[in-house]
């Protein structure tokens, strides 16, 4: 927590609303404490703790690919996946 302010790179924060292990306050904390000028926070409504394997896994994939493409300049390469 003490070092969150040192994060300056673009950040994608994905968190499940119904996470039974970690509260959405964790995502809010990261969002409010990092120093990045580019932050996208997505709260997933249909998943629990393992968002990459749960009901919103397709949304996680699309959000991740889109974020990387948008901030890496490789939009066309990822669009063809």
CSV table of C-alpha atoms in Angstrom, one decimal:
chain,number,residue,atom,x,y,z
A,1,UNK,CA,0.0,0.0,0.0
A,2,UNK,CA,2.8,2.4,0.8
A,3,UNK,CA,4.2,2.1,-2.7
A,4,UNK,CA,1.0,2.4,-4.7
A,5,UNK,CA,1.7,6.1,-5.4
A,6,UNK,CA,4.8,4.9,-7.4
A,7,UNK,CA,2.6,3.2,-10.0
A,8,UNK,CA,2.5,5.6,-13.0
A,9,UNK,CA,1.9,3.2,-15.9
A,10,UNK,CA,-1.6,2.7,-17.4
A,11,UNK,CA,-3.7,0.5,-15.1
A,12,UNK,CA,-6.6,-1.8,-15.7
A,13,UNK,CA,-8.4,-2.8,-12.5
A,14,UNK,CA,-10.8,-5.7,-12.8
A,15,UNK,CA,-12.7,-6.8,-9.7
A,16,UNK,CA,-15.8,-8.9,-9.0
A,17,UNK,CA,-18.6,-7.3,-7.2
A,18,UNK,CA,-19.4,-10.5,-5.4
A,19,UNK,CA,-15.8,-11.5,-4.6
A,20,UNK,CA,-16.0,-13.7,-1.5
A,21,UNK,CA,-12.3,-13.2,-0.8
A,22,UNK,CA,-11.5,-9.5,-1.4
A,23,UNK,CA,-13.8,-6.5,-1.1
A,24,UNK,CA,-14.3,-4.0,-4.0
A,25,UNK,CA,-12.7,-1.5,-1.6
A,26,UNK,CA,-9.4,-3.1,-2.7
A,27,UNK,CA,-10.0,-2.0,-6.2
A,28,UNK,CA,-11.1,1.5,-5.0
A,29,UNK,CA,-8.0,1.8,-2.9
A,30,UNK,CA,-5.7,0.9,-5.9
A,31,UNK,CA,-7.7,3.3,-8.1
A,32,UNK,CA,-7.4,6.2,-5.6
A,33,UNK,CA,-3.8,5.7,-4.6
A,34,UNK,CA,-1.9,5.1,-7.9
A,35,UNK,CA,-0.4,8.0,-9.7
A,36,UNK,CA,-1.3,6.8,-13.2
A,37,UNK,CA,-3.1,9.3,-15.4
A,38,UNK,CA,-4.7,6.4,-17.2
A,39,UNK,CA,-6.9,4.2,-15.0
A,40,UNK,CA,-9.8,2.0,-16.1
A,41,UNK,CA,-11.7,0.2,-13.3
A,42,UNK,CA,-14.2,-2.5,-14.3
A,43,UNK,CA,-16.5,-4.1,-11.7
A,44,UNK,CA,-17.8,-7.5,-12.9
A,45,UNK,CA,-21.3,-8.3,-11.9
A,46,UNK,CA,-21.4,-12.0,-12.6
A,47,UNK,CA,-18.3,-13.4,-11.1
A,48,UNK,CA,-16.6,-14.3,-7.8
A,49,UNK,CA,-12.9,-14.3,-6.9
A,50,UNK,CA,-11.4,-16.2,-9.9
A,51,UNK,CA,-12.6,-13.7,-12.6
A,52,UNK,CA,-10.4,-15.3,-15.3
A,53,UNK,CA,-12.2,-18.6,-14.9
A,54,UNK,CA,-15.7,-17.4,-13.9
A,55,UNK,CA,-18.8,-16.2,-15.6
A,56,UNK,CA,-17.3,-12.9,-16.8
A,57,UNK,CA,-14.1,-14.5,-18.2
A,58,UNK,CA,-15.0,-13.4,-21.7
A,59,UNK,CA,-15.5,-9.8,-20.5
A,60,UNK,CA,-12.1,-10.0,-18.7
A,61,UNK,CA,-10.4,-11.1,-21.9
A,62,UNK,CA,-12.0,-8.4,-24.0
A,63,UNK,CA,-11.3,-5.6,-21.4
A,64,UNK,CA,-7.7,-6.8,-21.2
A,65,UNK,CA,-7.1,-7.0,-24.9
A,66,UNK,CA,-8.8,-3.7,-25.5
A,67,UNK,CA,-6.8,-2.0,-22.8
A,68,UNK,CA,-3.5,-3.3,-24.1
A,69,UNK,CA,-4.3,-2.4,-27.6
A,70,UNK,CA,-5.4,1.1,-26.7
A,71,UNK,CA,-2.3,1.8,-24.7
A,72,UNK,CA,0.3,-0.1,-26.7
A,73,UNK,CA,-0.4,1.2,-30.2
A,74,UNK,CA,-1.0,-2.4,-31.4
A,75,UNK,CA,-4.8,-2.1,-32.0
A,76,UNK,CA,-4.8,-3.9,-35.4
A,77,UNK,CA,-2.6,-6.9,-34.2
A,78,UNK,CA,-4.9,-7.6,-31.2
A,79,UNK,CA,-8.1,-7.1,-33.2
A,80,UNK,CA,-7.1,-10.0,-35.4
A,81,UNK,CA,-6.9,-12.5,-32.5
